[in-house]
Every structure is written in C-alpha cells, then in structure tokens.
Coordinates of C-alpha atoms in Angstrom, one line a residue:
Chain A
X1 CA 36.0 -6.1 -59.4
X2 CA 34.4 -3.2 -57.5
X3 CA 31.3 -3.6 -59.7
X4 CA 30.9 -7.1 -58.8
X5 CA 31.1 -6.4 -55.1
X6 CA 28.5 -3.4 -55.5
X7 CA 26.3 -5.8 -57.4
X8 CA 26.5 -8.6 -54.8
X9 CA 26.3 -5.9 -52.0
X10 CA 23.0 -4.7 -53.6
X11 CA 21.6 -8.2 -54.0
X12 CA 22.5 -8.7 -50.4
X13 CA 20.7 -5.7 -49.1
X14 CA 17.7 -6.5 -51.5
X15 CA 17.7 -10.0 -49.8
X16 CA 17.9 -8.4 -46.4
X17 CA 14.9 -6.3 -47.0
X18 CA 13.0 -9.1 -48.4
X19 CA 13.8 -11.4 -45.3
X20 CA 12.7 -8.5 -42.8
X21 CA 9.5 -7.8 -44.9
X22 CA 8.5 -11.3 -45.6
X23 CA 5.9 -11.8 -43.0
X24 CA 4.1 -8.6 -44.2
X25 CA 4.6 -9.8 -47.7
X26 CA 3.0 -13.3 -47.2
X27 CA 0.1 -11.6 -45.1
X28 CA -0.6 -9.1 -47.8
X29 CA -0.7 -11.9 -50.5
X30 CA -2.7 -14.2 -48.6
X31 CA -4.8 -12.0 -46.2
X32 CA -5.5 -9.0 -48.4
X33 CA -4.7 -9.3 -52.2
X34 CA -6.3 -12.8 -52.5
X35 CA -9.5 -12.3 -50.8
X36 CA -9.9 -8.8 -52.2
X37 CA -9.8 -10.2 -55.8
X38 CA -11.9 -13.4 -54.7
X39 CA -14.6 -10.7 -53.4
X40 CA -14.6 -9.1 -56.8
X41 CA -14.9 -12.6 -58.5
X42 CA -17.8 -13.8 -56.1
X43 CA -19.7 -10.6 -56.6
X44 CA -20.5 -12.0 -60.2
X45 CA -21.2 -15.5 -59.0
X46 CA -24.1 -17.1 -57.5
X47 CA -22.8 -18.9 -54.7
X48 CA -24.4 -20.3 -51.6
X49 CA -21.6 -22.1 -50.1
X50 CA -22.9 -25.6 -51.1
X51 CA -23.3 -25.9 -54.6
X52 CA -20.6 -24.7 -56.9
X53 CA -20.6 -21.2 -57.8
X54 CA -22.2 -20.3 -61.0
X55 CA -21.7 -17.1 -63.1
X56 CA -24.6 -14.8 -62.5
X57 CA -23.4 -11.6 -64.2
X58 CA -24.5 -8.4 -62.8
X59 CA -27.4 -9.8 -61.1
X60 CA -26.3 -9.6 -57.5
X61 CA -25.3 -5.9 -58.3
X62 CA -29.1 -5.3 -59.5
X63 CA -30.3 -7.2 -56.4
X64 CA -28.4 -5.3 -53.9
X65 CA -29.1 -1.9 -55.3
X66 CA -32.6 -2.4 -56.5
X67 CA -34.5 -5.1 -54.6
X68 CA -32.7 -5.8 -51.2
X69 CA -34.7 -3.6 -48.9
X70 CA -31.6 -3.3 -46.6
X71 CA -29.1 -1.5 -48.6
X72 CA -30.4 2.2 -48.9
X73 CA -31.4 2.5 -45.3
X74 CA -28.0 1.1 -44.5
X75 CA -26.4 3.9 -46.8
X76 CA -28.5 6.6 -45.4
X77 CA -27.7 5.8 -41.6
X78 CA -24.0 6.0 -42.6
X79 CA -24.6 9.4 -43.9
X80 CA -26.4 10.1 -40.8
X81 CA -23.7 8.7 -38.5
X82 CA -21.0 10.4 -40.8
X83 CA -22.7 14.1 -40.6
X84 CA -23.9 14.0 -36.8
X85 CA -21.9 11.2 -35.0
X86 CA -18.4 12.1 -36.5
X87 CA -19.1 15.8 -36.1
X88 CA -20.2 15.7 -32.5
X89 CA -17.3 13.2 -31.7
X90 CA -14.7 15.6 -33.2
X91 CA -16.2 18.6 -31.3
X92 CA -16.5 17.0 -28.3
X93 CA -13.2 15.5 -28.2
X94 CA -11.7 18.9 -29.0
X95 CA -13.6 20.4 -26.2
X96 CA -12.6 17.7 -23.7
X97 CA -9.2 18.1 -25.0
X98 CA -9.3 22.0 -24.4
X99 CA -10.7 21.3 -21.0
X100 CA -8.0 19.1 -19.9
X101 CA -5.5 21.6 -20.8
X102 CA -7.1 24.0 -18.7
X103 CA -7.4 21.7 -15.6
X104 CA -4.5 22.4 -13.2
X105 CA -5.6 20.4 -9.9
X106 CA -5.9 16.6 -10.1
X107 CA -5.0 16.5 -13.9
X108 CA -3.9 12.9 -13.8
X109 CA -7.4 11.9 -12.2
X110 CA -9.4 13.9 -14.7
X111 CA -7.5 12.3 -17.5
X112 CA -7.8 8.8 -16.4
X113 CA -11.7 9.5 -16.1
X114 CA -11.9 10.9 -19.2
X115 CA -10.0 8.3 -21.1
X116 CA -11.4 5.0 -19.3
X117 CA -14.7 4.6 -21.4
X118 CA -12.5 4.4 -24.6
X119 CA -11.0 1.4 -23.5
X120 CA -14.4 -0.5 -22.5
X121 CA -15.0 -3.4 -24.8
X122 CA -17.6 -2.5 -27.6
X123 CA -20.2 -5.2 -26.4
X124 CA -20.0 -4.5 -22.9
X125 CA -20.3 -0.7 -23.3
X126 CA -23.3 -1.2 -25.8
X127 CA -24.9 -3.5 -23.3
X128 CA -24.3 -1.1 -20.4
X129 CA -25.9 1.7 -22.5
X130 CA -28.8 -0.5 -23.4
X131 CA -29.3 -1.2 -19.9
X132 CA -28.8 2.5 -18.9
X133 CA -31.1 3.6 -21.5
X134 CA -33.7 1.1 -21.5
X135 CA -36.8 3.1 -21.5
X136 CA -38.6 1.0 -18.7
X137 CA -36.3 0.4 -16.2
X138 CA -33.2 2.3 -17.1
X139 CA -31.6 4.6 -14.5
X140 CA -31.2 7.5 -17.1
X141 CA -34.9 7.8 -17.9
X142 CA -36.0 7.4 -14.2
X143 CA -33.9 10.5 -13.7
X144 CA -35.0 12.4 -16.6
X145 CA -38.7 11.8 -15.5
X146 CA -37.8 12.8 -11.9
X147 CA -36.6 16.2 -13.4
X148 CA -39.7 16.3 -15.5
X149 CA -37.7 16.2 -19.1
X150 CA -40.0 13.8 -21.3
X151 CA -37.9 10.5 -21.7
X152 CA -37.3 9.2 -25.1
X153 CA -37.2 5.8 -26.1
X154 CA -33.6 5.5 -27.1
X155 CA -32.8 2.2 -28.7
X156 CA -36.4 1.3 -29.0
X157 CA -37.5 4.3 -30.9
X158 CA -36.0 4.4 -34.4
X159 CA -36.0 8.3 -34.1
X160 CA -33.9 8.1 -31.2
X161 CA -31.7 4.8 -31.7
X162 CA -29.1 6.9 -33.7
X163 CA -28.6 9.5 -31.2
X164 CA -28.3 6.7 -28.2
X165 CA -25.6 5.5 -30.4
X166 CA -24.0 8.9 -30.8
X167 CA -24.1 9.3 -27.0
X168 CA -22.3 6.1 -26.7
X169 CA -19.9 7.0 -29.2
X170 CA -19.4 10.4 -27.4
X171 CA -18.7 8.4 -24.1
X172 CA -15.7 7.0 -25.6
X173 CA -13.9 9.9 -26.8
X174 CA -10.8 9.1 -25.0
X175 CA -8.5 8.5 -27.8
X176 CA -9.5 11.6 -29.4
X177 CA -8.9 13.6 -26.2
X178 CA -5.6 12.3 -25.9
X179 CA -4.7 13.3 -29.6
X180 CA -6.1 16.9 -29.3
X181 CA -4.4 17.3 -25.9
X182 CA -0.8 16.7 -27.4
X183 CA -1.8 18.7 -30.4
X184 CA -2.9 21.7 -28.2
X185 CA 0.3 21.6 -25.8
X186 CA 2.2 21.6 -29.1
X187 CA 0.9 25.1 -30.0
X188 CA 3.9 27.6 -29.6
X189 CA 3.2 29.6 -26.4
X190 CA 4.6 32.9 -27.9
X191 CA 1.7 33.0 -30.5
X192 CA -0.5 33.3 -27.6
X193 CA 1.5 36.0 -25.9
X194 CA 1.7 37.8 -29.0
X195 CA -2.3 37.6 -29.6
X196 CA -2.8 39.0 -26.0
X197 CA -0.8 41.8 -26.5
X198 CA -2.6 42.6 -29.5
X199 CA -5.8 42.6 -27.3
X200 CA -7.2 39.4 -28.9
X201 CA -10.3 38.0 -26.9
X202 CA -10.3 34.4 -25.9
X203 CA -12.5 33.3 -28.7
X204 CA -10.0 35.4 -31.3
X205 CA -7.0 33.5 -29.7
X206 CA -8.8 30.3 -30.3
X207 CA -10.1 31.1 -33.8
X208 CA -6.7 32.6 -35.2
X209 CA -4.1 30.8 -33.2
X210 CA -5.3 27.5 -31.8
X211 CA -7.4 26.4 -34.7
X212 CA -4.7 27.0 -37.3
X213 CA -2.2 25.1 -35.4
X214 CA -4.5 22.0 -34.8
X215 CA -6.1 21.8 -38.0
X216 CA -4.3 19.0 -39.3
X217 CA -5.0 17.0 -36.2
X218 CA -8.8 18.0 -36.5
X219 CA -8.5 16.9 -40.3
X220 CA -7.2 13.5 -39.1
X221 CA -9.9 13.0 -36.5
X222 CA -12.7 13.6 -39.0
X223 CA -11.2 11.3 -41.5
X224 CA -10.3 8.3 -39.4
X225 CA -13.7 9.0 -37.9
X226 CA -15.3 8.5 -41.3
X227 CA -13.2 5.6 -41.7
X228 CA -14.5 4.1 -38.3
X229 CA -18.0 4.8 -39.4
X230 CA -17.7 2.8 -42.4
X231 CA -16.6 -0.2 -40.0
X232 CA -19.4 0.6 -37.6
X233 CA -20.7 -2.8 -36.6
X234 CA -20.7 -4.2 -32.9
X235 CA -22.3 -1.3 -31.4
X236 CA -25.6 -1.0 -33.7
X237 CA -25.8 -4.9 -33.8
X238 CA -25.8 -5.5 -30.3
X239 CA -27.7 -2.4 -29.3
X240 CA -30.7 -3.5 -31.9
X241 CA -30.4 -7.1 -30.6
X242 CA -30.4 -6.5 -26.8
X243 CA -33.4 -3.5 -27.5
X244 CA -35.3 -6.0 -29.4
X245 CA -35.0 -8.8 -26.7
X246 CA -34.0 -11.4 -29.4
X247 CA -32.0 -14.2 -28.0
X248 CA -28.9 -15.4 -29.7
X249 CA -28.7 -19.1 -30.8
X250 CA -30.2 -21.6 -33.5
X251 CA -33.3 -20.9 -35.0
X252 CA -33.8 -17.1 -33.9
X253 CA -34.8 -14.5 -36.3
X254 CA -33.6 -11.1 -35.8
X255 CA -34.6 -8.5 -38.2
X256 CA -31.4 -6.6 -38.7
X257 CA -31.4 -2.9 -37.8
X258 CA -34.0 -2.8 -35.0
X259 CA -35.9 -0.7 -34.7
X260 CA -37.2 -0.1 -38.4
X261 CA -34.0 -0.5 -39.9
X262 CA -32.5 2.5 -38.1
X263 CA -29.4 0.9 -36.6
X264 CA -28.5 -0.9 -39.8
X265 CA -25.1 -0.1 -41.2
X266 CA -23.1 -1.6 -44.3
X267 CA -21.0 -4.0 -42.4
X268 CA -23.9 -5.6 -41.0
X269 CA -25.7 -6.3 -44.4
X270 CA -22.3 -8.4 -45.4
X271 CA -23.0 -10.4 -42.5
X272 CA -26.7 -10.8 -43.1
X273 CA -26.4 -11.6 -46.7
X274 CA -23.5 -13.9 -46.3
X275 CA -24.1 -15.7 -43.1
X276 CA -27.7 -15.9 -42.8
X277 CA -29.2 -15.7 -46.3
X278 CA -26.0 -17.7 -47.8
X279 CA -26.1 -15.4 -50.6
X280 CA -22.3 -14.8 -50.7
X281 CA -22.3 -13.3 -54.2
X282 CA -24.4 -10.3 -52.9
X283 CA -22.8 -10.1 -49.7
X284 CA -19.6 -9.4 -51.8
X285 CA -21.4 -6.6 -53.8
X286 CA -22.0 -4.9 -50.5
X287 CA -18.4 -5.5 -49.3
X288 CA -17.1 -4.0 -52.6
X289 CA -19.3 -0.7 -51.9
X290 CA -17.9 -0.9 -48.5
X291 CA -14.3 -1.1 -50.0
X292 CA -14.8 1.8 -52.5
X293 CA -16.0 4.1 -49.7
X294 CA -13.3 3.3 -47.4
X295 CA -10.6 3.7 -49.8
X296 CA -11.8 7.1 -51.0
X297 CA -11.3 8.4 -47.6
X298 CA -8.1 6.6 -47.1
X299 CA -7.0 8.3 -49.9
X300 CA -7.8 11.5 -48.8
X301 CA -6.2 10.9 -45.3
X302 CA -2.8 10.1 -47.2
X303 CA -2.9 13.2 -49.3
X304 CA 0.1 15.0 -48.8
X305 CA -1.1 18.4 -49.3
X306 CA -3.7 18.2 -46.5
X307 CA -0.8 19.2 -44.1
X308 CA -0.9 15.6 -42.8
X309 CA 1.7 13.2 -43.8
X310 CA 1.1 9.9 -42.5
X311 CA 3.4 8.2 -44.9
X312 CA 6.4 10.6 -44.8
X313 CA 9.5 10.7 -43.1
Chain B
X1 CA -2.2 28.1 -10.7
X2 CA 1.5 28.8 -11.4
X3 CA 0.5 32.5 -11.2
X4 CA -1.2 31.9 -7.8
X5 CA 1.8 30.3 -6.5
X6 CA 4.4 32.7 -7.7
X7 CA 2.8 35.6 -6.3
X8 CA 2.7 35.4 -2.5
X9 CA 6.3 35.9 -2.6
X10 CA 5.7 39.5 -3.1
X11 CA 3.1 39.8 -0.4
X12 CA 4.7 42.5 1.2
X13 CA 4.5 45.0 -1.5
X14 CA 1.2 46.8 -1.8
X15 CA -1.5 45.1 -4.2
X16 CA -2.4 47.2 -7.3
X17 CA -6.4 47.2 -7.7
X18 CA -5.6 45.9 -11.4
X19 CA -3.6 43.0 -9.9
X20 CA -6.4 42.2 -7.5
X21 CA -9.1 41.9 -10.2
X22 CA -6.7 39.9 -12.2
X23 CA -6.1 37.4 -9.5
X24 CA -10.0 37.3 -8.8
X25 CA -10.3 36.5 -12.4
X26 CA -7.8 33.9 -12.6
X27 CA -9.7 32.4 -9.4
X28 CA -12.9 32.5 -10.9
X29 CA -11.5 30.8 -13.8
X30 CA -10.0 28.1 -11.8
X31 CA -13.4 27.5 -10.4
X32 CA -15.3 27.4 -13.5
X33 CA -12.9 25.1 -15.4
X34 CA -12.9 22.6 -12.3
X35 CA -16.7 22.6 -12.0
X36 CA -17.0 22.0 -15.6
X37 CA -14.4 19.2 -15.2
X38 CA -16.6 17.6 -12.6
X39 CA -19.5 17.6 -14.7
X40 CA -17.8 15.9 -17.6
X41 CA -16.3 13.6 -15.5
X42 CA -19.8 12.6 -14.0
X43 CA -20.6 12.0 -17.8
X44 CA -17.8 9.7 -18.1
X45 CA -18.1 7.8 -14.7
X46 CA -21.9 7.6 -14.1
X47 CA -22.3 4.7 -16.6
X48 CA -19.7 2.6 -14.9
X49 CA -21.2 3.4 -11.4
X50 CA -24.7 2.3 -12.6
X51 CA -23.7 -0.5 -14.1
X52 CA -21.6 -1.8 -10.9
X53 CA -24.6 -1.0 -8.5
X54 CA -27.1 -2.6 -10.6
X55 CA -24.5 -6.0 -10.7
X56 CA -25.2 -5.7 -7.1
X57 CA -29.0 -5.7 -6.9
X58 CA -31.3 -8.5 -6.6
X59 CA -33.0 -9.7 -9.7
X60 CA -36.4 -8.1 -8.9
X61 CA -34.8 -4.9 -8.0
X62 CA -32.7 -4.9 -10.9
X63 CA -36.2 -4.6 -12.9
X64 CA -37.3 -1.6 -10.8
X65 CA -35.9 1.8 -11.3
X66 CA -34.0 1.9 -8.0
X67 CA -30.3 3.2 -8.3
X68 CA -28.9 2.0 -5.1
X69 CA -29.2 -1.7 -4.3
X70 CA -31.4 -2.6 -1.0
X71 CA -29.3 -5.7 -0.3
X72 CA -25.7 -5.9 -1.8
X73 CA -25.9 -9.2 -3.6
X74 CA -22.0 -9.9 -4.0
X75 CA -23.0 -13.6 -4.7
X76 CA -24.2 -12.3 -8.3
X77 CA -20.6 -12.4 -9.4
X78 CA -20.1 -16.0 -8.2
X79 CA -23.5 -17.0 -10.1
X80 CA -21.9 -15.4 -13.1
X81 CA -18.8 -17.7 -12.8
X82 CA -21.2 -20.8 -12.3
X83 CA -22.9 -20.0 -15.7
X84 CA -22.0 -22.7 -18.2
X85 CA -19.2 -21.5 -20.4
X86 CA -18.1 -18.4 -18.6
X87 CA -15.0 -19.8 -17.3
X88 CA -14.2 -21.3 -20.8
X89 CA -14.9 -18.0 -22.6
X90 CA -12.3 -16.5 -20.1
X91 CA -9.7 -19.0 -21.3
X92 CA -10.4 -18.6 -25.1
X93 CA -10.0 -15.1 -24.6
X94 CA -6.9 -15.4 -22.8
X95 CA -5.5 -17.6 -25.6
X96 CA -6.7 -15.6 -28.4
X97 CA -5.2 -12.2 -26.9
X98 CA -2.1 -13.9 -25.3
X99 CA -1.0 -15.9 -28.1
X100 CA -2.2 -13.4 -30.9
X101 CA -0.5 -10.6 -29.2
X102 CA 2.9 -12.4 -28.8
X103 CA 2.7 -13.3 -32.6
X104 CA 1.7 -10.1 -33.9
X105 CA 4.3 -8.1 -32.0
X106 CA 6.8 -11.0 -33.2
X107 CA 6.0 -10.8 -36.8
X108 CA 5.5 -6.8 -37.0
X109 CA 8.8 -5.8 -35.7
X110 CA 11.1 -6.7 -38.4
X111 CA 8.6 -5.3 -41.1
X112 CA 8.2 -2.1 -39.1
X113 CA 12.1 -2.0 -38.8
X114 CA 12.5 -2.3 -42.4
X115 CA 10.0 0.3 -43.3
X116 CA 11.4 2.7 -40.9
X117 CA 15.2 2.2 -41.4
X118 CA 15.8 0.5 -44.7
X119 CA 16.1 2.3 -47.9
X120 CA 14.6 0.2 -51.0
X121 CA 12.6 0.6 -53.8
X122 CA 8.8 0.2 -53.2
X123 CA 9.3 1.3 -49.7
X124 CA 6.4 4.1 -50.0
X125 CA 4.4 2.0 -51.7
X126 CA 4.7 -0.8 -49.1
X127 CA 3.8 2.0 -46.6
X128 CA 0.7 3.1 -48.2
X129 CA -0.4 -0.5 -48.7
X130 CA -0.1 -1.0 -44.9
X131 CA -2.0 2.0 -44.2
X132 CA -4.8 0.7 -46.7
X133 CA -4.9 -2.6 -45.0
X134 CA -5.5 -0.6 -41.8
X135 CA -8.3 1.4 -43.0
X136 CA -10.0 -1.8 -44.6
X137 CA -13.1 -2.9 -42.8
X138 CA -12.8 -6.4 -41.9
X139 CA -16.1 -7.4 -43.5
X140 CA -14.7 -6.4 -47.2
X141 CA -12.9 -9.7 -47.4
X142 CA -14.7 -11.7 -44.9
X143 CA -16.7 -13.7 -47.4
X144 CA -13.4 -15.3 -49.1
X145 CA -11.6 -15.6 -46.0
X146 CA -14.5 -17.5 -44.3
X147 CA -14.7 -19.8 -47.2
X148 CA -10.8 -20.2 -47.2
X149 CA -10.9 -21.1 -43.3
X150 CA -13.9 -23.1 -43.3
X151 CA -14.3 -24.9 -46.6
X152 CA -10.8 -25.4 -47.5
X153 CA -9.0 -26.0 -44.3
X154 CA -12.2 -26.9 -42.0
X155 CA -11.1 -24.8 -39.2
X156 CA -14.6 -23.2 -38.5
X157 CA -15.4 -23.7 -34.7
X158 CA -12.0 -22.9 -33.7
X159 CA -10.1 -19.6 -33.0
X160 CA -7.4 -20.6 -35.4
X161 CA -8.5 -18.7 -38.4
X162 CA -8.3 -15.6 -36.0
X163 CA -4.8 -16.2 -34.4
X164 CA -2.8 -17.8 -37.5
X165 CA -2.9 -14.7 -39.5
X166 CA -1.4 -12.5 -36.7
X167 CA 1.9 -14.5 -37.3
X168 CA 2.0 -12.6 -40.6
X169 CA 2.3 -9.1 -39.4
X170 CA -0.7 -6.5 -38.5
X171 CA -1.2 -3.4 -40.4
X172 CA -1.8 -1.3 -37.4
X173 CA 1.0 -2.7 -35.3
X174 CA 3.3 -2.1 -38.2
X175 CA 2.3 1.3 -38.9
X176 CA 2.7 2.1 -34.9
X177 CA 5.9 0.4 -34.4
X178 CA 7.5 2.0 -37.6
X179 CA 6.3 5.4 -36.4
X180 CA 8.1 4.8 -33.0
X181 CA 11.2 3.2 -34.7
X182 CA 11.5 6.4 -36.8
X183 CA 12.4 8.5 -33.6
X184 CA 15.5 6.4 -32.8
X185 CA 18.6 8.3 -34.2
X186 CA 20.3 6.4 -37.2
X187 CA 23.6 7.1 -35.3
X188 CA 22.8 4.4 -32.9
X189 CA 22.4 1.8 -35.9
X190 CA 25.6 3.2 -37.6
X191 CA 27.8 2.8 -34.4
X192 CA 26.3 -0.7 -34.1
X193 CA 27.4 -1.5 -37.6
X194 CA 30.8 0.1 -36.9
X195 CA 30.9 -2.4 -34.1
X196 CA 30.3 -5.4 -36.6
X197 CA 27.1 -6.0 -35.6
X198 CA 24.8 -7.5 -39.0
X199 CA 21.1 -6.4 -39.2
X200 CA 19.6 -8.8 -37.2
X201 CA 21.9 -8.3 -34.3
X202 CA 21.4 -4.6 -34.7
X203 CA 17.7 -5.0 -34.5
X204 CA 17.9 -7.7 -31.6
X205 CA 20.6 -5.9 -29.3
X206 CA 20.2 -1.9 -30.1
X207 CA 16.9 -1.2 -31.6
X208 CA 14.5 -3.4 -29.5
X209 CA 15.7 -2.3 -26.1
X210 CA 15.2 1.3 -27.2
X211 CA 11.8 0.4 -28.7
X212 CA 10.6 -1.0 -25.6
X213 CA 7.8 1.6 -25.0
X214 CA 6.7 1.1 -28.4
X215 CA 6.4 -2.5 -28.3
X216 CA 4.4 -2.2 -25.0
X217 CA 2.0 0.0 -26.6
X218 CA 1.5 -2.2 -29.7
X219 CA 1.2 -5.3 -27.5
X220 CA -1.4 -3.7 -25.3
X221 CA -3.5 -2.3 -28.4
X222 CA -3.3 -5.9 -30.0
X223 CA -4.3 -7.5 -26.6
X224 CA -7.2 -5.3 -26.3
X225 CA -8.1 -5.7 -30.1
X226 CA -8.6 -9.7 -29.4
X227 CA -10.4 -8.9 -26.1
X228 CA -12.7 -6.7 -27.5
X229 CA -13.2 -8.6 -31.2
X230 CA -16.7 -9.3 -31.6
X231 CA -16.9 -9.9 -35.5
X232 CA -14.1 -12.4 -35.8
X233 CA -15.3 -14.8 -33.2
X234 CA -18.9 -14.3 -34.7
X235 CA -17.9 -15.6 -37.9
X236 CA -15.5 -18.3 -36.9
X237 CA -16.7 -19.7 -33.5
X238 CA -20.3 -18.9 -33.3
X239 CA -21.2 -22.5 -34.2
X240 CA -19.2 -24.0 -31.3
X241 CA -19.8 -22.6 -27.7
X242 CA -16.7 -24.2 -26.4
X243 CA -14.6 -21.6 -28.7
X244 CA -16.4 -18.5 -27.7
X245 CA -14.5 -15.6 -26.2
X246 CA -15.8 -13.1 -23.5
X247 CA -17.1 -10.5 -26.1
X248 CA -18.9 -13.0 -28.3
X249 CA -20.3 -14.9 -25.3
X250 CA -21.4 -12.0 -23.2
X251 CA -24.3 -11.2 -25.7
X252 CA -25.5 -14.5 -25.5
X253 CA -25.4 -14.2 -21.5
X254 CA -28.2 -11.6 -21.9
X255 CA -30.2 -14.3 -23.5
X256 CA -29.4 -16.9 -21.2
X257 CA -30.4 -14.6 -18.4
X258 CA -33.2 -13.1 -20.2
X259 CA -34.5 -10.5 -17.7
X260 CA -31.5 -10.7 -15.0
X261 CA -30.1 -7.3 -15.6
X262 CA -28.3 -7.7 -12.5
X263 CA -26.4 -10.7 -13.6
X264 CA -25.8 -9.4 -17.0
X265 CA -24.3 -6.3 -15.6
X266 CA -22.1 -8.2 -13.2
X267 CA -20.9 -10.3 -16.5
X268 CA -20.4 -6.9 -18.2
X269 CA -18.2 -5.7 -15.0
X270 CA -16.3 -8.8 -15.4
X271 CA -15.4 -8.3 -19.0
X272 CA -14.3 -4.5 -18.7
X273 CA -12.5 -4.9 -15.3
X274 CA -9.3 -6.7 -16.8
X275 CA -9.1 -4.1 -19.4
X276 CA -9.3 -1.3 -16.8
X277 CA -6.9 -3.0 -14.6
X278 CA -4.2 -3.5 -17.1
X279 CA -4.6 0.2 -18.1
X280 CA -3.6 1.2 -14.6
X281 CA -0.6 -0.7 -14.8
X282 CA 0.6 0.6 -18.6
X283 CA -1.1 4.2 -19.0
X284 CA 2.0 5.6 -20.3
X285 CA 2.4 3.2 -23.1
X286 CA -1.4 3.5 -23.9
X287 CA -1.0 7.4 -24.2
X288 CA 2.2 7.4 -26.2
X289 CA 0.6 4.8 -28.4
X290 CA -2.6 7.0 -29.3
X291 CA -0.5 10.2 -29.8
X292 CA 2.0 8.5 -32.0
X293 CA -0.7 7.0 -34.5
X294 CA -2.5 10.5 -34.4
X295 CA 0.2 13.2 -34.1
X296 CA 3.5 12.3 -35.3
X297 CA 4.4 11.1 -38.9

C-alpha cells in the first residue's frame, strides 16, 4: 500500500517538475537543439535559400578555411580583441571598482556617472563615438590637435580602428565596476588590519590580500569578457558602416570590416555569407567555429575547480 | 572620512605630531582619490555632453570643429520626430521590448523556481544547458532559425520571430531569477506547504512577492536587451521599414541625413534617453541584478 502511494507521489512530483520546466523544455528543443543540429546539417549542404539544398560534402569547410578572404582576418581580429580589449577592460574595471570603494564624498553621484555608459544602446553609443572620433570634424581630434598631440584616424585607419573600439568598450565598463565593487567590499576587513600590523605596503596589501580574495571574480570577468568578444557584432559593424559613409538600403555594397578588414569579427561573417551572399552552407561553417570557441570558454567558466561555482548551490 | 569626523571630539587633547601627519596624509589621500574620481568621471560623461551639444547645433556648425553651439537649435529634436518612420520605430520598439519583457518574465519564473527549489534528476544538467544557451552567440543558430521563421512560417518583415521565442523562457533571465530564488529560505516554502498550499499557489502567493526585486531586475534587463537589439531586427525586419525598431532605424537615420551630424546626434540622444530615465527610477534593481549574475552562485 505504502509503496503504491510512494510511487504515485513520485510520479506527481515528476509531473510537477515537467509542468514548471515546460516553457524552457520547449524553448530548448525548438530554439536551441533543433537549430544547432540543423546548422551542422547545412554546413555540409549547398543551399542558397531558393533551390533545394544539395549535399556538398566538405566543400563549404574548405571554402571558408582556404578561399573565403574574410575568415582568417576575422579570427586574427578576435584574437587581438581577446588579448587587448578584454585585458584592458578587466584592468580598467578593476581600477574603477577600486577607485569607487575609496571615494567617500558623493559616492552615489560618482557611481551613477561611471555606470551610465554601460546602459547606452550599442548602436547609439557606437554612432556617438564615430562622431566624437571623426578625424575631420570630431571634438576629440580637435582637442588633441589644440594640445599638440598628433590626432589618429580612429575608425578610418586600420591600425587605429580596433583601439577606437577598445576605447568604446572601456567607456561601457559599468557592469564590471559593480561586480568588482561588490567583491572588493566583501574582502574581510581583518585581513587588511593584520597586513597593516605586519607593516605591509599598499601594494603588498593589494597583492597579498585583495587579489587572492577577488581572484574568482577576476576570472569570471576574463571568461565572460572572452565570451562577449565571440559575440562582438553591433559595435564593429556600425563603426565600419558609419566611418565608410555607406548608406543603408537596397543595392548598397558594404565591404565588411572597413577599413581593410580591420573591424571584422566572426559573427559578421555569418551575416555576410548567409544574408548577403546567400551561401547558407558556408555561413553555417563559420557559425560552428563560433559555437566551438564559445563552448570551450563556457566549459571553462563552469569548471568547478576554478573557485567559481556558477551552477552549484 | 569617518576618521576625520570621529577625531574632533578629542580636539581638547593635545595633538601629537604623529597624529598630525596621519591626519594630513588622510586629507591628501582624500584629495588625490577625489581628483582621480573627477578625471575618470569626465571620461564617462564628456561623450554624453559632446553628443548633446552637437545635437543642438545648426547643420553647418555640426560639421565644424566647434564644441559649443552658436545658436541653440532645439527644433532639431522636432525635425527628428518629423523624419518618416521615426515614430513608427518608437512604437515597434515599445511593442518588442514591452511584450517581450512580459512574456520572458512570465515564462522564466516557473523554470527558475523549479531549478532553484525542486530536487529532480537532471537538474544540474538542465542548469548547465541553461548557462550554455546563455553563452551562445545568437549568430550560431541564426541560419536555421531564419529559414524556419521566414521560409516555413512566412513571418519575415515582422517582429514576431523575435517576440514569440520569448514566451518559452530566456536563458539569462532563468539564470538570474534562479540565483535570486536561491536566496529565499526553504522554511517559507515548507510553511506554505504545511498551510496546505500547492506548488503553484506557493509560487504565486509566497515566492513571487518575495522575489519582486529579482523580477524587476530581470524585467529591466530584458527590456533593455530588446531596446538595444540590433541583430534580431536586422535579420527579420530589415526588408520592411514599417517593422524597424529604434536601434535598427537609427543607423539608417545616419544614411537619410548623410552629413547632418546634428540631427543624427539628436536621434542618438532620443534613443539613449529612455534607457537612462528608466535607470534613474530603478537603480537598485539594476545593480542587484548585475551583482547576482557576477558574484553569488
């Protein structure tokens, strides 16, 4: 008797879980699993969206890796952005986080001002920076020239376009500031007092007390930064479009990555191949490269040993 | 500062030289920290200021290198609203962001609740899959998704391919809400059960009122996600200007007003302004949301 009620209880609890989870279960199947499998399928197909797809073997793969002139520059740019942009963002975010914990007067005002740019819609922020950094008419270069500093070409110069994007990314540091601030305030105060009694200098206190305490958050910032870089799309696209003076609309040709492929990122290639060249198969190859890279870093983020426990209780 | 304020009570007692240098040092530190703060604040604020000032210039002055408008052209803002499409983009953005937010919150809450409070086989796996979905660039699955919505359901040129998926939970919202619900003590749920509440009623009557700040954070993030989204409208709505959103239309605005930086910057201000306004009303929810995704776990 009791085993029967136990079994029915268990069945009821399974049904309850299923009911509560159902929106996501459907979403997962329809908007994640199915398209992911389809992406793999299409990567071996020749498909232009009009004629039915035909098997093409590894043709798309060799095309992307060996003949598509945008793939390797985009991958190189991603590497640059990971090394330079992510590093500077984390350092600057940590610096601003430290600064805000030291500010004692008008803390709320400073915190709001530091945070606001993070909220600016990417398209609007990028257009604003394309204007501010415009080599001909922008206020930044006119100030630089007044002070006597040679003004760079920013979004119009292939050597300066990625630094310009980095500047834009540093401007939107607000989320990292908040995360670092919370972590810094969580460091046990006694450890600082003990270090001070031992005669530790400010740098030594940072190095041996602050840093070990916040290292999981630094790691989190680095890995999520890398994942964000894999998705980096709107800012480089808009910056390139505005700087090249291209007008959106039918029949306009935009060379992706203006100037000289310097602002290309992998997500832009998916758009270029799929929605401008109607080569859905090759677009899926790039999508899978993007998937592989993102999942490597996501797995790293979820690794339990790193001190960061995203999935745990 | 606390030290500086605490001391004056003892002013009567003679101040030792060591104490005096310590006090001077803390004052120097205060000045140094706050000067640096002002310098950093300028870096964050000046872009907004320059954009706003340019939005009030005449079109010829916007092309010059001047920083301050000669005449303050407030009519630029009216001209932006008179531009064909601009009001439609506002309407579309509000539909996409508003409807999307409601659907996301409603569909993510039960999932987050189950992941936070139910014990079942596959819970950790589900959570890991949610996080993986969260980290997936939207471009990875866009080709089949586009073919599904455009070729099979014939819904390209509308915002429905962006809105409908939001009725099936959003990975980021589920994760954030789950983090929030984890902080609600189980005792409350047990007490509700003892009082005879079913799962659904417990969620509705006990958990939801306590989770209000978390729900607010998720709602805001989702609203801003839709408000800021460029890629989605570019894929599904680009062929039909009647379905464009502000973020997508803004770029074309630059095209329609090719050299009119003043009008383009006025439009930029108008796209940024609502976000900043909402933030001022809901600061706490934001900061809480950002910290929860980053720190707790």
